[in-house]
PDB file of C-alpha atoms in Angstrom:
ATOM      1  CA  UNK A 380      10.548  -7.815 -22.411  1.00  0.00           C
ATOM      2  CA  UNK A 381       7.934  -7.983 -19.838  1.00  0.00           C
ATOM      3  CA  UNK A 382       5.587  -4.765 -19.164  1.00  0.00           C
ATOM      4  CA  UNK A 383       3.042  -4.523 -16.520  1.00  0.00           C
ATOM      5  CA  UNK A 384       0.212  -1.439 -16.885  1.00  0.00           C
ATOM      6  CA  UNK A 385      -1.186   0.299 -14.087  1.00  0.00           C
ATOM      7  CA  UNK A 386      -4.299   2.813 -14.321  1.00  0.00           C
ATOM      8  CA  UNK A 387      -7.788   3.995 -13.267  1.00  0.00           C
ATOM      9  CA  UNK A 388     -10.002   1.936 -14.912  1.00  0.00           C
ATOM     10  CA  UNK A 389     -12.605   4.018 -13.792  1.00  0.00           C
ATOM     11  CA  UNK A 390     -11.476   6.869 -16.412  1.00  0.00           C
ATOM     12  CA  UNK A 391     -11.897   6.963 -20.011  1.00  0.00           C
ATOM     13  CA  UNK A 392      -9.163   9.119 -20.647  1.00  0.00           C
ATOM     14  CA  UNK A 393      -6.836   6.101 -18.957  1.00  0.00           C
ATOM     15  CA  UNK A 394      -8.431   3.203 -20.717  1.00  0.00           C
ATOM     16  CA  UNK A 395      -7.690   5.300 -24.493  1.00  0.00           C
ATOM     17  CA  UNK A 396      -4.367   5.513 -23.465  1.00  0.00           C
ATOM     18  CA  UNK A 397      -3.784   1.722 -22.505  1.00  0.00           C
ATOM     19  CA  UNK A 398      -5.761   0.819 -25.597  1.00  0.00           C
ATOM     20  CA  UNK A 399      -3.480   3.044 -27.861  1.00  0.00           C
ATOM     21  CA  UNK A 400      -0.089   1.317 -25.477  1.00  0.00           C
ATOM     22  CA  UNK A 401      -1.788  -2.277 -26.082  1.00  0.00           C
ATOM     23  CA  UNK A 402      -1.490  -1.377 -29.878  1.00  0.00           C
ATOM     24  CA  UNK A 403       1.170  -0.386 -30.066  1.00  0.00           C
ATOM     25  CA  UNK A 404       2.685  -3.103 -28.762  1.00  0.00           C
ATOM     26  CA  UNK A 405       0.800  -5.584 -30.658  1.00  0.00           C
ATOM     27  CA  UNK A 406       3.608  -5.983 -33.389  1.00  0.00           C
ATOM     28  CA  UNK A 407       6.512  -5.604 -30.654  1.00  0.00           C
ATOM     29  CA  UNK A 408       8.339  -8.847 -29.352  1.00  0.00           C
ATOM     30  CA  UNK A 409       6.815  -7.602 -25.371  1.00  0.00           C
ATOM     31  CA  UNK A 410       4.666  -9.781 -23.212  1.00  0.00           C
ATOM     32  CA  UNK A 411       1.583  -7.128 -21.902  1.00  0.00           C
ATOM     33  CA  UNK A 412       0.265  -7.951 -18.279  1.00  0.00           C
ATOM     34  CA  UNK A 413      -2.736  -5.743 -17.502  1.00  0.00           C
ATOM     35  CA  UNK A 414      -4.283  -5.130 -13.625  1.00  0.00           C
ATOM     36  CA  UNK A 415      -7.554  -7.001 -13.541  1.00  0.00           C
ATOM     37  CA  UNK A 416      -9.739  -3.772 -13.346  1.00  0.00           C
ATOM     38  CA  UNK A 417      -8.568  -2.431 -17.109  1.00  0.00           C
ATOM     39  CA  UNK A 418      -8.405  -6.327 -18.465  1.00  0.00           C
ATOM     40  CA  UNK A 419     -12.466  -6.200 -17.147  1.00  0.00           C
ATOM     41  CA  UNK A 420     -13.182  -3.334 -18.230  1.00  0.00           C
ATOM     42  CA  UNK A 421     -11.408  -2.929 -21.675  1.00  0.00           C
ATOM     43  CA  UNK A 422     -12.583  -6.611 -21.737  1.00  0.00           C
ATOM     44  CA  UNK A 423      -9.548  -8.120 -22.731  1.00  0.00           C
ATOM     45  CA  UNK A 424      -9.450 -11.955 -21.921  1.00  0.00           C
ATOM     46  CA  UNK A 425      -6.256 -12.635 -23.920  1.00  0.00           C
ATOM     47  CA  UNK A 426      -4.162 -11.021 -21.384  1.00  0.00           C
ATOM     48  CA  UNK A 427      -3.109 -12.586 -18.219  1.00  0.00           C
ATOM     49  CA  UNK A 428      -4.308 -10.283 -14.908  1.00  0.00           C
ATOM     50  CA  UNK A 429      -1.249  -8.932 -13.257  1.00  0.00           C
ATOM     51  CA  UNK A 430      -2.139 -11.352 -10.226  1.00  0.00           C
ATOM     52  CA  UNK A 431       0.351  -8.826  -7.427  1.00  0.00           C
ATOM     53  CA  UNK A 432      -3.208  -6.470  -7.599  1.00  0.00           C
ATOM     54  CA  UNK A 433      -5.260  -9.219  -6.622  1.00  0.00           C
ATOM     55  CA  UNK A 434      -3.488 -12.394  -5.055  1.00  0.00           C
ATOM     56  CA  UNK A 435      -5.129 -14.804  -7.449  1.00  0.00           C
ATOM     57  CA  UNK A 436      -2.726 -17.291  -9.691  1.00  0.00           C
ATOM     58  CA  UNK A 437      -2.450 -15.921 -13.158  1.00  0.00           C
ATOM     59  CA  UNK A 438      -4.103 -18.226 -15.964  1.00  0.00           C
ATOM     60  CA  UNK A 439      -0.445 -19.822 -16.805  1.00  0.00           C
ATOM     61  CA  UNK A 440      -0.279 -21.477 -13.539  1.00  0.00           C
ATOM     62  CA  UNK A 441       2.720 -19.202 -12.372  1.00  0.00           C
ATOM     63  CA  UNK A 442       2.147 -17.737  -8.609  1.00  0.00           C
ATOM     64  CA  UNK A 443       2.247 -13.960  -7.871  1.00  0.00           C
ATOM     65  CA  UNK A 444       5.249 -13.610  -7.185  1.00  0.00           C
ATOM     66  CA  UNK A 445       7.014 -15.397  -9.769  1.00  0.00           C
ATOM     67  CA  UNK A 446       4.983 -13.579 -12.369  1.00  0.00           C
ATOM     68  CA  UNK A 447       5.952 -10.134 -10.760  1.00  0.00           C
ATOM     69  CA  UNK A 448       9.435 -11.027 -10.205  1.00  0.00           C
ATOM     70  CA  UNK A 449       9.351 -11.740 -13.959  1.00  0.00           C
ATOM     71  CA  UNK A 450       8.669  -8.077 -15.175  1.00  0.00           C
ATOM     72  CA  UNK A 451      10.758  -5.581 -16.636  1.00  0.00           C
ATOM     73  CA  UNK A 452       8.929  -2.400 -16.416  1.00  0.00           C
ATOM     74  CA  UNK A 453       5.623  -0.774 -15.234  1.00  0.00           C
ATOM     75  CA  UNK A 454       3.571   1.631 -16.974  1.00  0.00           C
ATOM     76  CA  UNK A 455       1.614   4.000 -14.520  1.00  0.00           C
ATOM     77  CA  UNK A 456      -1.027   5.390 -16.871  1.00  0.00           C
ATOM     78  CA  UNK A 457      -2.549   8.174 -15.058  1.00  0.00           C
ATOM     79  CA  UNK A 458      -1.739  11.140 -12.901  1.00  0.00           C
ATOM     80  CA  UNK A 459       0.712  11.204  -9.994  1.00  0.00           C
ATOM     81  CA  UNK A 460      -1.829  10.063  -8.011  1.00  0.00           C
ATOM     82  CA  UNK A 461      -2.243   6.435 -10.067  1.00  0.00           C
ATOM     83  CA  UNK A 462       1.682   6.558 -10.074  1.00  0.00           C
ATOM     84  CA  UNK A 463       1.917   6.094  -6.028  1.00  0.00           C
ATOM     85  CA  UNK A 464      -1.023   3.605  -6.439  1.00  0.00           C
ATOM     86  CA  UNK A 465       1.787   1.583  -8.626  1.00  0.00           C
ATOM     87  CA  UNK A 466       4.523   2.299  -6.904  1.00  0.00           C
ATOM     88  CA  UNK A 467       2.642   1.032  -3.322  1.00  0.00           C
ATOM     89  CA  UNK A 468       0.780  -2.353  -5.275  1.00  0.00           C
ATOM     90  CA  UNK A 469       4.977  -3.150  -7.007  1.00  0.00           C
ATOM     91  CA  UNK A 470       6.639  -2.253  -3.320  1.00  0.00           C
ATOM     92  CA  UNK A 471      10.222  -3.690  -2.817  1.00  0.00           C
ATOM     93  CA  UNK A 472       9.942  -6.366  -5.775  1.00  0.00           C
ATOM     94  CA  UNK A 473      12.598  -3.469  -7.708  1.00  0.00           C
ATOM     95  CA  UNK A 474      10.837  -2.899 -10.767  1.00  0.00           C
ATOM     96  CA  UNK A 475      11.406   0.444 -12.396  1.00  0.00           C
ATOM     97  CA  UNK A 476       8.324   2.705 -13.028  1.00  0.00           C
ATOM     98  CA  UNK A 477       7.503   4.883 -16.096  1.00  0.00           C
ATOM     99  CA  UNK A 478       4.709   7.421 -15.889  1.00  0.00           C
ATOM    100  CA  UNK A 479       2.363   8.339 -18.613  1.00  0.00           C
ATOM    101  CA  UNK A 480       0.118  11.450 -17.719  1.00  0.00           C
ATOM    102  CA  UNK A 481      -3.579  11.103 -18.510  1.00  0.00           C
ATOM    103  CA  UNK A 482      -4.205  14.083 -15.249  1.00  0.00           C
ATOM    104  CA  UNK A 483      -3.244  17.328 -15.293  1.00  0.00           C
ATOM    105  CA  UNK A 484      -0.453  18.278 -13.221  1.00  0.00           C
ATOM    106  CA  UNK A 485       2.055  15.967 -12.973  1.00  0.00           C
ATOM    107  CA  UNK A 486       5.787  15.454 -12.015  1.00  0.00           C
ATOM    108  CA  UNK A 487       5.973  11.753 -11.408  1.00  0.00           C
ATOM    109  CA  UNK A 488       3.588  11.057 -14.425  1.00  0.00           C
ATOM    110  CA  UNK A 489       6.089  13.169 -16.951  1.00  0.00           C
ATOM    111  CA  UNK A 490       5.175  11.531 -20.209  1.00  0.00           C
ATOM    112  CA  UNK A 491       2.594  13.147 -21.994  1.00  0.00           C
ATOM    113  CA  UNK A 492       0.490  11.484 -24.167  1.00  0.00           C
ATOM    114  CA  UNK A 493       1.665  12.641 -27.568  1.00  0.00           C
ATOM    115  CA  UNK A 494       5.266  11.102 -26.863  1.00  0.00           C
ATOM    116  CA  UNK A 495       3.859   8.129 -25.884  1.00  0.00           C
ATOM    117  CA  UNK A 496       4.939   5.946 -29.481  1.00  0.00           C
ATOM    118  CA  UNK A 497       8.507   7.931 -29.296  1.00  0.00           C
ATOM    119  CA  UNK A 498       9.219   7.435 -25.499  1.00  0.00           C
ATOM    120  CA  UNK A 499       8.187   3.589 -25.712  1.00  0.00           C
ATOM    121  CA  UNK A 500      10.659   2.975 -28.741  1.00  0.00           C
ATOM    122  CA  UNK A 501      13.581   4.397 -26.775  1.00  0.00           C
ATOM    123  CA  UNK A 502      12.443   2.086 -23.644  1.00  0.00           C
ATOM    124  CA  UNK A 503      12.660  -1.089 -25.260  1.00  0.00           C
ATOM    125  CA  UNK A 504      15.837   0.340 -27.011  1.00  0.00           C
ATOM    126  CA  UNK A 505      17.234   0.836 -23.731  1.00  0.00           C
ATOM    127  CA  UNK A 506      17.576   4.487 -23.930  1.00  0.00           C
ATOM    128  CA  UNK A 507      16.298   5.464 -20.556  1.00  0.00           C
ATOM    129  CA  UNK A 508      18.083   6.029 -17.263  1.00  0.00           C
ATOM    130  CA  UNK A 509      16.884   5.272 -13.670  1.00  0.00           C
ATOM    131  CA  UNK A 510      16.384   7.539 -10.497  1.00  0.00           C
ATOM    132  CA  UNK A 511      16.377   6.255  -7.339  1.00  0.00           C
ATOM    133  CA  UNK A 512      13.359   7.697  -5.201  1.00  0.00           C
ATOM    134  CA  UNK A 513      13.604   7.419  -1.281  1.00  0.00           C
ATOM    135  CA  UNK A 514      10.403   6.475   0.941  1.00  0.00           C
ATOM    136  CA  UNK A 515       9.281   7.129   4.450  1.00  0.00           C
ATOM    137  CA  UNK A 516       7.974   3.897   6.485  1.00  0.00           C
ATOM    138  CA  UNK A 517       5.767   4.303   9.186  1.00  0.00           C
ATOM    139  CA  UNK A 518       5.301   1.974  12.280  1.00  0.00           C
ATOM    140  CA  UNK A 519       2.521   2.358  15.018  1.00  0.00           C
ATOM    141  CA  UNK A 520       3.408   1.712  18.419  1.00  0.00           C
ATOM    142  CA  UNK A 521       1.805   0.973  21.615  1.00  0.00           C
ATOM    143  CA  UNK A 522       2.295   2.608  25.147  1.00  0.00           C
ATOM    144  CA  UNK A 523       5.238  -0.073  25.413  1.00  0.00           C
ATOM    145  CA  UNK A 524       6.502   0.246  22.469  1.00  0.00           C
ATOM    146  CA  UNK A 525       5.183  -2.701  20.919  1.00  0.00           C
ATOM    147  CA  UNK A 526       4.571  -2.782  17.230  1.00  0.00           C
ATOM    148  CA  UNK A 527       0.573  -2.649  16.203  1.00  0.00           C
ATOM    149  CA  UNK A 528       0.686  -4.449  13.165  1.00  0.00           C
ATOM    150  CA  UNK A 529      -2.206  -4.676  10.275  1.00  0.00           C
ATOM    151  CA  UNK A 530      -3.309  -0.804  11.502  1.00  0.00           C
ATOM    152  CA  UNK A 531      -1.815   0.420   8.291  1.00  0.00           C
ATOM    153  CA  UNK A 532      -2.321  -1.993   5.499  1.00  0.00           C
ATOM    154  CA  UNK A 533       0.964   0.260   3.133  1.00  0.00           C
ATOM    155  CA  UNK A 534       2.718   1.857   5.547  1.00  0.00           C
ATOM    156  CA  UNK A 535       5.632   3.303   2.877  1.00  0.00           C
ATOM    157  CA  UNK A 536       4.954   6.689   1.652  1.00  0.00           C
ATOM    158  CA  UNK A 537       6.953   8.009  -1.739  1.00  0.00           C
ATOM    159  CA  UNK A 538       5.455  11.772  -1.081  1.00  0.00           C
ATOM    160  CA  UNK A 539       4.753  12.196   2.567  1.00  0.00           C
ATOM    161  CA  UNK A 540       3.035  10.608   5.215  1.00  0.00           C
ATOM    162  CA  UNK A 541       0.380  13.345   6.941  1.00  0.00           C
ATOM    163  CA  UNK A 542      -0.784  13.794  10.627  1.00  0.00           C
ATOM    164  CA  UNK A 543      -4.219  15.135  10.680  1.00  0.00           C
ATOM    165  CA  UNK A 544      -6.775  16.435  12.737  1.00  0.00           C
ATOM    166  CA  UNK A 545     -10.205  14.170  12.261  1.00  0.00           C
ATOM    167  CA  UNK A 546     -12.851  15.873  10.225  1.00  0.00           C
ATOM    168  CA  UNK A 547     -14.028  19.498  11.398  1.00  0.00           C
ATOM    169  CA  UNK A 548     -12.552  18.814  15.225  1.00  0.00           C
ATOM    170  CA  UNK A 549     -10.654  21.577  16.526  1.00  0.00           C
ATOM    171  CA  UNK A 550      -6.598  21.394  16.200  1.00  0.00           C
ATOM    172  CA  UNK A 551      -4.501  18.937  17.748  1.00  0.00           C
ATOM    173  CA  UNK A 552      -1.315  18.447  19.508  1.00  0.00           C
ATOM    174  CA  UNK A 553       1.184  17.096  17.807  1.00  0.00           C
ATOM    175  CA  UNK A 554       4.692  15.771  20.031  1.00  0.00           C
ATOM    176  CA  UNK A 555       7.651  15.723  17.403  1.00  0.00           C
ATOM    177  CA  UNK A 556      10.920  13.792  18.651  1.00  0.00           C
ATOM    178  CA  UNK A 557      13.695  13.749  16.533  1.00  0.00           C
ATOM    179  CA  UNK A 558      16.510  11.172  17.339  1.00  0.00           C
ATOM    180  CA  UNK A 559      14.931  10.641  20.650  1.00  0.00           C
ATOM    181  CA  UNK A 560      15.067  14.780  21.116  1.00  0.00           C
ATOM    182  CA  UNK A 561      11.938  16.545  21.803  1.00  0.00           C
ATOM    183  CA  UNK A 562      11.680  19.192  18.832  1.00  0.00           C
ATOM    184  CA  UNK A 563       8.252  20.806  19.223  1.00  0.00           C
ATOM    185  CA  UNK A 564       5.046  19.980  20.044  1.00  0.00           C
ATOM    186  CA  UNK A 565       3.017  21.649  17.127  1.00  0.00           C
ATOM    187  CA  UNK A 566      -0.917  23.173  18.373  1.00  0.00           C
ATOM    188  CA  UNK A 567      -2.005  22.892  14.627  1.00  0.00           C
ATOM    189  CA  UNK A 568      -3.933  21.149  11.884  1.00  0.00           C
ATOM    190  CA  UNK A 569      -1.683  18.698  11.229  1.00  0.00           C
ATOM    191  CA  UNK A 570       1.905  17.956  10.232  1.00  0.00           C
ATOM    192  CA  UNK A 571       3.130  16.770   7.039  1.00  0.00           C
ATOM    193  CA  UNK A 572       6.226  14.793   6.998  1.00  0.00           C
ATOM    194  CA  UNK A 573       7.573  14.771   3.061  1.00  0.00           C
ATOM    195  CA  UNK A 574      10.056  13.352   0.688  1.00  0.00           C
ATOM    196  CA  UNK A 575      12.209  15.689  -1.862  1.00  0.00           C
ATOM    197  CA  UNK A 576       9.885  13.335  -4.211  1.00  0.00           C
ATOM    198  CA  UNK A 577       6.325  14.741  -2.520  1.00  0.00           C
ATOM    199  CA  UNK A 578       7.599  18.415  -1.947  1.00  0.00           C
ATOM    200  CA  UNK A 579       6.260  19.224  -4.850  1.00  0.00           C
ATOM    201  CA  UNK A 580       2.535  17.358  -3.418  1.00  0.00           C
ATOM    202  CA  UNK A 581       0.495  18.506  -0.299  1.00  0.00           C
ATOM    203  CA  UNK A 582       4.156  19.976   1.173  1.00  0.00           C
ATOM    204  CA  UNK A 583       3.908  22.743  -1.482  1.00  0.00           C
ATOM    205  CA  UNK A 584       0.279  23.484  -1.093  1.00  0.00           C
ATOM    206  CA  UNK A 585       1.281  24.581   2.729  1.00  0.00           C
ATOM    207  CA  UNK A 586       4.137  26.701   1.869  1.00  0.00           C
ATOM    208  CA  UNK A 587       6.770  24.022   2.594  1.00  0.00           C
ATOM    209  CA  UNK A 588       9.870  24.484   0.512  1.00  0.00           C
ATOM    210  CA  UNK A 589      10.991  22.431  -2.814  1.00  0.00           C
ATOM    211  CA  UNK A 590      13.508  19.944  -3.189  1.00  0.00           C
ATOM    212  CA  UNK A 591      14.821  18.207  -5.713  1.00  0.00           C
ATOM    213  CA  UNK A 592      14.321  14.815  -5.652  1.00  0.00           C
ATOM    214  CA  UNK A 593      17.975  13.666  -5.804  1.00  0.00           C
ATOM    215  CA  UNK A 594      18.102  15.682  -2.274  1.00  0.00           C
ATOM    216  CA  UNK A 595      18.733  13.315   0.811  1.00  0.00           C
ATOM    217  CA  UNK A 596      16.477  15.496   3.212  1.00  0.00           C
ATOM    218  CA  UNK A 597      12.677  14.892   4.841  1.00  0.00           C
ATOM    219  CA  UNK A 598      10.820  18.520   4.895  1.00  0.00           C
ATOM    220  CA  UNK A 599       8.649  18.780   8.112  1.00  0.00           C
ATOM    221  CA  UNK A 600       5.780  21.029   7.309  1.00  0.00           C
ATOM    222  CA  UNK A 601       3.097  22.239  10.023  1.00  0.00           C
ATOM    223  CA  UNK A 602      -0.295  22.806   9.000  1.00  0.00           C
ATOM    224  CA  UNK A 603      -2.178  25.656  10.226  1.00  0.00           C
ATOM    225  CA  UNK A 604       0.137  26.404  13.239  1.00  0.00           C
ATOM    226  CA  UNK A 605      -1.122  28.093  15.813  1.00  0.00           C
ATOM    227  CA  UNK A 606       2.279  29.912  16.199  1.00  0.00           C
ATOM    228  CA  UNK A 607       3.527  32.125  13.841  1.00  0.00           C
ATOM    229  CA  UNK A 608       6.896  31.262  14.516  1.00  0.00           C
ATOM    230  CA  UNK A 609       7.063  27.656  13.516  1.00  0.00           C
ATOM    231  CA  UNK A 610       8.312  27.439  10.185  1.00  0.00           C
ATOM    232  CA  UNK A 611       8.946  24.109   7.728  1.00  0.00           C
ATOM    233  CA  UNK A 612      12.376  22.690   8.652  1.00  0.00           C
ATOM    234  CA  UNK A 613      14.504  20.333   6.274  1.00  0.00           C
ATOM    235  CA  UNK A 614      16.828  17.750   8.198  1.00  0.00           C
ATOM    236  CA  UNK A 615      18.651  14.680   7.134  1.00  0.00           C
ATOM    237  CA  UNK A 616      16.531  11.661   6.132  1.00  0.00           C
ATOM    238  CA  UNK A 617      18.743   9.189   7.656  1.00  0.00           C
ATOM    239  CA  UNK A 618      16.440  10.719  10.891  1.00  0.00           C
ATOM    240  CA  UNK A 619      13.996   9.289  12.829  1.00  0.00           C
ATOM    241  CA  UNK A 620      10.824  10.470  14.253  1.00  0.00           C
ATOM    242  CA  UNK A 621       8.439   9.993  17.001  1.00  0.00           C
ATOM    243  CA  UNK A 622       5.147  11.307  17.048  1.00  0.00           C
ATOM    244  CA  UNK A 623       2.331  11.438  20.080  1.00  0.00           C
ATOM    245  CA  UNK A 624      -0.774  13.459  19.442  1.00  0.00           C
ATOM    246  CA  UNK A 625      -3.460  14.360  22.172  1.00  0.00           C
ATOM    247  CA  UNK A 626      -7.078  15.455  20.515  1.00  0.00           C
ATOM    248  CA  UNK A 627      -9.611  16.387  21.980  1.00  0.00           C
ATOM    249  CA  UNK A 628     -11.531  12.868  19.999  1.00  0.00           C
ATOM    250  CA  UNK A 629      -8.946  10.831  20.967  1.00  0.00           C
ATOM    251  CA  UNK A 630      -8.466  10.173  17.533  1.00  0.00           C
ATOM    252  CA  UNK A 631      -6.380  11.220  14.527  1.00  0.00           C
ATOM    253  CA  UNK A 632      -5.971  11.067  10.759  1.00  0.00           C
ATOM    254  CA  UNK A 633      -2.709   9.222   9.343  1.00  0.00           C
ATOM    255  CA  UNK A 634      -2.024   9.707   5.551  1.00  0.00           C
ATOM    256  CA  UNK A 635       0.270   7.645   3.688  1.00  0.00           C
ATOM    257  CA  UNK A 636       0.476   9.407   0.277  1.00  0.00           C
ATOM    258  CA  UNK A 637      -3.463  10.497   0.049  1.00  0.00           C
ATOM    259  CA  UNK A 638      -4.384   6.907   2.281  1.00  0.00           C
ATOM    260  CA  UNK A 639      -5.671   7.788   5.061  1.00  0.00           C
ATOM    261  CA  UNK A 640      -7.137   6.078   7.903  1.00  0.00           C
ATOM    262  CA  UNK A 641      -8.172   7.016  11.840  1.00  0.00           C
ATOM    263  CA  UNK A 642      -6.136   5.969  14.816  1.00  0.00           C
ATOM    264  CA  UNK A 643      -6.502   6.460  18.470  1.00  0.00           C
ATOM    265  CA  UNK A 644      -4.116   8.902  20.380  1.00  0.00           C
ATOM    266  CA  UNK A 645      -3.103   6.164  22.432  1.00  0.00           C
ATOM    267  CA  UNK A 646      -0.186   5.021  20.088  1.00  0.00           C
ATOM    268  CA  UNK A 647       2.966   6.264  19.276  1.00  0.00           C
ATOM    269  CA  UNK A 648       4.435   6.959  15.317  1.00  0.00           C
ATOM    270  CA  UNK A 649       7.227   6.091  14.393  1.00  0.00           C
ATOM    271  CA  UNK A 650       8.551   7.118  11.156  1.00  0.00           C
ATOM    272  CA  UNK A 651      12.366   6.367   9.241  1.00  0.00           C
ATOM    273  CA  UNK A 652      13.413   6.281   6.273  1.00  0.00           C
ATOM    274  CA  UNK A 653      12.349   3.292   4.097  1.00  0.00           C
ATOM    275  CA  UNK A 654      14.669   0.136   3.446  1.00  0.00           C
ATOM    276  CA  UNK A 655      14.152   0.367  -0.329  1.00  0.00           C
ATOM    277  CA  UNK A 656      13.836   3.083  -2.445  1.00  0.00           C
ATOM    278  CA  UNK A 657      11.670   3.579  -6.110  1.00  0.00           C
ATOM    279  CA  UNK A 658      12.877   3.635  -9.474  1.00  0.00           C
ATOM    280  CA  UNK A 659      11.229   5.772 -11.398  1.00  0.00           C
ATOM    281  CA  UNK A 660      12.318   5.484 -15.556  1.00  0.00           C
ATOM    282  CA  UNK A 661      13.496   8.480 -16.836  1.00  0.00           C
ATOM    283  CA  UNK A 662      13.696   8.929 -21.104  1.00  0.00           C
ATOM    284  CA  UNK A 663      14.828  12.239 -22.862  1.00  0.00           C
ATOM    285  CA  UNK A 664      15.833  16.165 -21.788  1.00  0.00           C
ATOM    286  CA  UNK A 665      13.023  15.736 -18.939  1.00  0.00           C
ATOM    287  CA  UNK A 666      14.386  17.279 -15.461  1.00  0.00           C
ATOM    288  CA  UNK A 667      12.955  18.176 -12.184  1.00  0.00           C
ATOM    289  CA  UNK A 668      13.851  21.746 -12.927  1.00  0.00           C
ATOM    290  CA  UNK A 669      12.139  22.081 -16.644  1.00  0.00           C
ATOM    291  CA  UNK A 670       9.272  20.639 -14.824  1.00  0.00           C
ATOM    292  CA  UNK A 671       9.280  23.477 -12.542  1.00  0.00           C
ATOM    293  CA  UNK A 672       9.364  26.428 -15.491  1.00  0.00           C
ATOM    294  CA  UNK A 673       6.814  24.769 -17.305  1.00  0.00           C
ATOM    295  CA  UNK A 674       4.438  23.460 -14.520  1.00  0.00           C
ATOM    296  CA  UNK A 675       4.602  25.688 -11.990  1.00  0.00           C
ATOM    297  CA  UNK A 676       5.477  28.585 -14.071  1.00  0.00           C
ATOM    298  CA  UNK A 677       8.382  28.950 -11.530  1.00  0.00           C
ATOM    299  CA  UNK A 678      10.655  31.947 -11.312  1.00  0.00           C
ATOM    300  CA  UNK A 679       8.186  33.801 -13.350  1.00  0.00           C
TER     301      UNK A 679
END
């Protein structure tokens, strides 16, 4: 078995964790690739970089891809937040994700740290099963309807992808077509555009609804609106969407699960459903709806 580790190498918490993983599988018949960042900093020479975080040919001569194609699993050892980090750095290459949380809220990250040994014996035993999680993409246009490409460097979002106003500017206009329908145009802070995956993310924080993430839906969420009328709606995610937005900068905010980056207001969004989806590993009694009792303290 092949295992790849993602994680912030910038926190201790993290690098105790991949230490105590690392041990664990010292004795176990599974080849370890770490990212570069934790073999540096844990300063671990034995182990081979996984070379997919930074384009360089791994120390057995094998290219990137080859080496990536090669793994069985990832380990996200972090928060939800180093989970779509792993999940954007593996992309389509179909390798199935299993969180460890080192944060403090998390629903993609479900494993806590004192299961760790127990949860590991049952993945290499093959007692897990595998959910498929369903991405937005998200193309920029010109005025012709050309593609603009290299203007977002991951342009596949597992949560949401976010329209939002540019620092403290006033709100913008957001144009919403749906299908090639105009839907609204949205006077607001922004618009958030989320998976059943992410409704749980920045989605909840604005009052959008929950899903559950087996739910083949895409939640559009205003933020701010300056009418009191215009409420989240929930439509199919087979969908598409076309956004134009008019500030008063000429410029907007585009977030791609928490990456953001500016963009002028003279391009056009265009958002679908992804070609691929995620698989994220799922081990034990651990459901979307337990997570909600205990997590959110929902229904309480």
């Amino acid at each position: 078995m092949k295992i790849a580790i993602f994680g912030n190498a910038m926190k201790s918490e993290t690098l105790q964790e991949v230490q105590h993983i690392l041990q664990f599988m010292s004795d176990k018949d599974v080849e370890v690739y770490l990212s570069q960042e934790l073999r540096q900093e844990l300063n671990l020479r034995e182990y081979a970089g996984f070379p997919e975080l930074n384009g360089e040919w791994s120390e057995s001569g094998r290219s990137a891809s080859e080496m990536i194609n090669a793994i069985d699993f990832a380990l996200s050892v972090g928060g939800d937040g180093t989970f779509l980090t792993s999940a954007a750095a593996i992309g389509q290459k179909n390798i199935p994700i299993l969180g460890i949380n080192c944060g403090h809220l998390g629903f993609l990250a479900e494993v806590q740290s004192q299961d760790v040994d127990m949860i590991l014996h049952k993945l290499m035993e093959g007692q897990y099963t595998i959910e498929q999680r369903r991405l937005l993409n998200v193309t920029v246009l010109d005025n012709r309807g050309n593609k603009r490409e290299g203007l977002i460097m991951a342009p596949n979002a597992l949560n949401e992808i976010a329209i939002l106003k540019e620092g403290l500017s006033s709100m913008i206009t957001i144009e919403l077509k749906v299908n090639g329908e105009h839907l609204h145009t949205y006077h607001s802070d922004g618009l958030v555009i989320a998976t059943p995956t992410g409704s749980t993310a920045y989605n909840l924080s604005i009052g959008g609804p929950l899903m559950v993430p087996q739910s083949r839906g895409i939640i559009l969420t205003p933020i701010a609106p300056h009418s009191l009328t215009v409420k989240p709606i929930v439509v199919p995610d087979d969908w598409r969407f076309d956004i134009r937005v008019e500030s008063r900068y000429d410029a907007f905010m585009v977030s791609v699960d928490g990456r953001s980056q500016s963009l002028s207001t003279d391009v056009t969004l265009h958002i679908e459903r992804a070609p691929y989806t995620v698989k994220v590993v799922q081990i034990g009694d651990n459901s979307f709806l337990k997570s909600l009792k205990a997590k959110l303290n929902w229904g309480k």
